[in-house]
CSV table of C-alpha atoms in Angstrom, one decimal:
chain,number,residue,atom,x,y,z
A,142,UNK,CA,124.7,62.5,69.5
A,143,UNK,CA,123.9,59.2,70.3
A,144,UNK,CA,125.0,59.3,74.3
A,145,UNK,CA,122.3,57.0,76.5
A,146,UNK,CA,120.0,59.1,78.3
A,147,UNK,CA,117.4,59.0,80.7
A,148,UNK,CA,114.2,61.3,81.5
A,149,UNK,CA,110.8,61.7,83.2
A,150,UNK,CA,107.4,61.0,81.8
A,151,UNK,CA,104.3,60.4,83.4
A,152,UNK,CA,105.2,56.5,83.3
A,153,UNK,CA,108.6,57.6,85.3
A,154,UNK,CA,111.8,57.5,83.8
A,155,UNK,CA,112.9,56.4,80.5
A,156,UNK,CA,116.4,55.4,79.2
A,157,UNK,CA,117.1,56.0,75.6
A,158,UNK,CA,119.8,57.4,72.8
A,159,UNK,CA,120.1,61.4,71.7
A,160,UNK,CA,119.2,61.2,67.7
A,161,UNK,CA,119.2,64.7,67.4
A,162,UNK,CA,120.7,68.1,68.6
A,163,UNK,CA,118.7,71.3,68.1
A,164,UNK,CA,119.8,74.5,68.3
A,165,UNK,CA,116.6,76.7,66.8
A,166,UNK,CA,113.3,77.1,67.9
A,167,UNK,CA,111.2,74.4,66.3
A,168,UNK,CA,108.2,72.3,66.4
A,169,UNK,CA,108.2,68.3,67.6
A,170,UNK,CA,104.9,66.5,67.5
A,171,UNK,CA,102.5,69.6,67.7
A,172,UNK,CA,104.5,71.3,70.3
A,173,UNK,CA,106.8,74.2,70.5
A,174,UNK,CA,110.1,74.0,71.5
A,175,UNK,CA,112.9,77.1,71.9
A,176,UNK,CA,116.4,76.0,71.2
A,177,UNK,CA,119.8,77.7,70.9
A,178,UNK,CA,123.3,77.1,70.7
A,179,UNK,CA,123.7,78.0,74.6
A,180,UNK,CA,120.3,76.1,75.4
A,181,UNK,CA,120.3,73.6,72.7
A,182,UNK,CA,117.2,70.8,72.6
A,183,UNK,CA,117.0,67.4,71.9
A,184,UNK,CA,115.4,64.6,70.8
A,185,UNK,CA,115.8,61.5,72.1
A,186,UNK,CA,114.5,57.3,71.4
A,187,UNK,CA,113.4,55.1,73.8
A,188,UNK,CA,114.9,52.3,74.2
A,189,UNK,CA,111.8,49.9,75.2
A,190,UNK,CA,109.0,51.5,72.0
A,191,UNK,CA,111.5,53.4,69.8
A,192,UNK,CA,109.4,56.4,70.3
A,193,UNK,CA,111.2,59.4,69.6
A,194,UNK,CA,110.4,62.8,71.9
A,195,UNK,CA,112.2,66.5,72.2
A,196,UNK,CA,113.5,68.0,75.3
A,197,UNK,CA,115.6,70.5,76.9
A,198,UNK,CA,118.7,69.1,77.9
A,199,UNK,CA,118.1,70.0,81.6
A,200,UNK,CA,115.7,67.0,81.4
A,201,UNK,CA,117.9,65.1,80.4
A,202,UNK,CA,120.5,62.8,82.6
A,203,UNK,CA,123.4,60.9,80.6
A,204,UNK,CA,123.6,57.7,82.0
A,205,UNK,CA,127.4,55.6,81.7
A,206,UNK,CA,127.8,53.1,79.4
């Protein structure tokens, strides 16, 4: 946790920190998410509103420090 990140949203991309690994199925802001310890989730802060959102760590890119 905690590596800088980036990932797609309508906007286009966003950088932010990983706050949080998941590794069950669960439910982020009204929607479902399927997580496990070989295709774990996560939930991520931008950096520019400190909104937090969930996704699947293929959407995610770790960026250098």
């Amino acid at each position: 946790m905690g590596d800088r990140v980036s990932w797609g949203t309508s906007q286009g991309r966003t950088r932010g920190r990983v706050v949080d690994r998941r590794t069950k199925d669960f439910t982020f802001d009204g929607q479902h998410f399927t997580a496990s310890e070989s295709e774990p989730a996560f939930v991520v802060e931008s950096e520019k509103t400190g909104a937090k959102a969930a996704h699947k760590g293929s959407a995610l890119r770790i960026l250098k420090s």
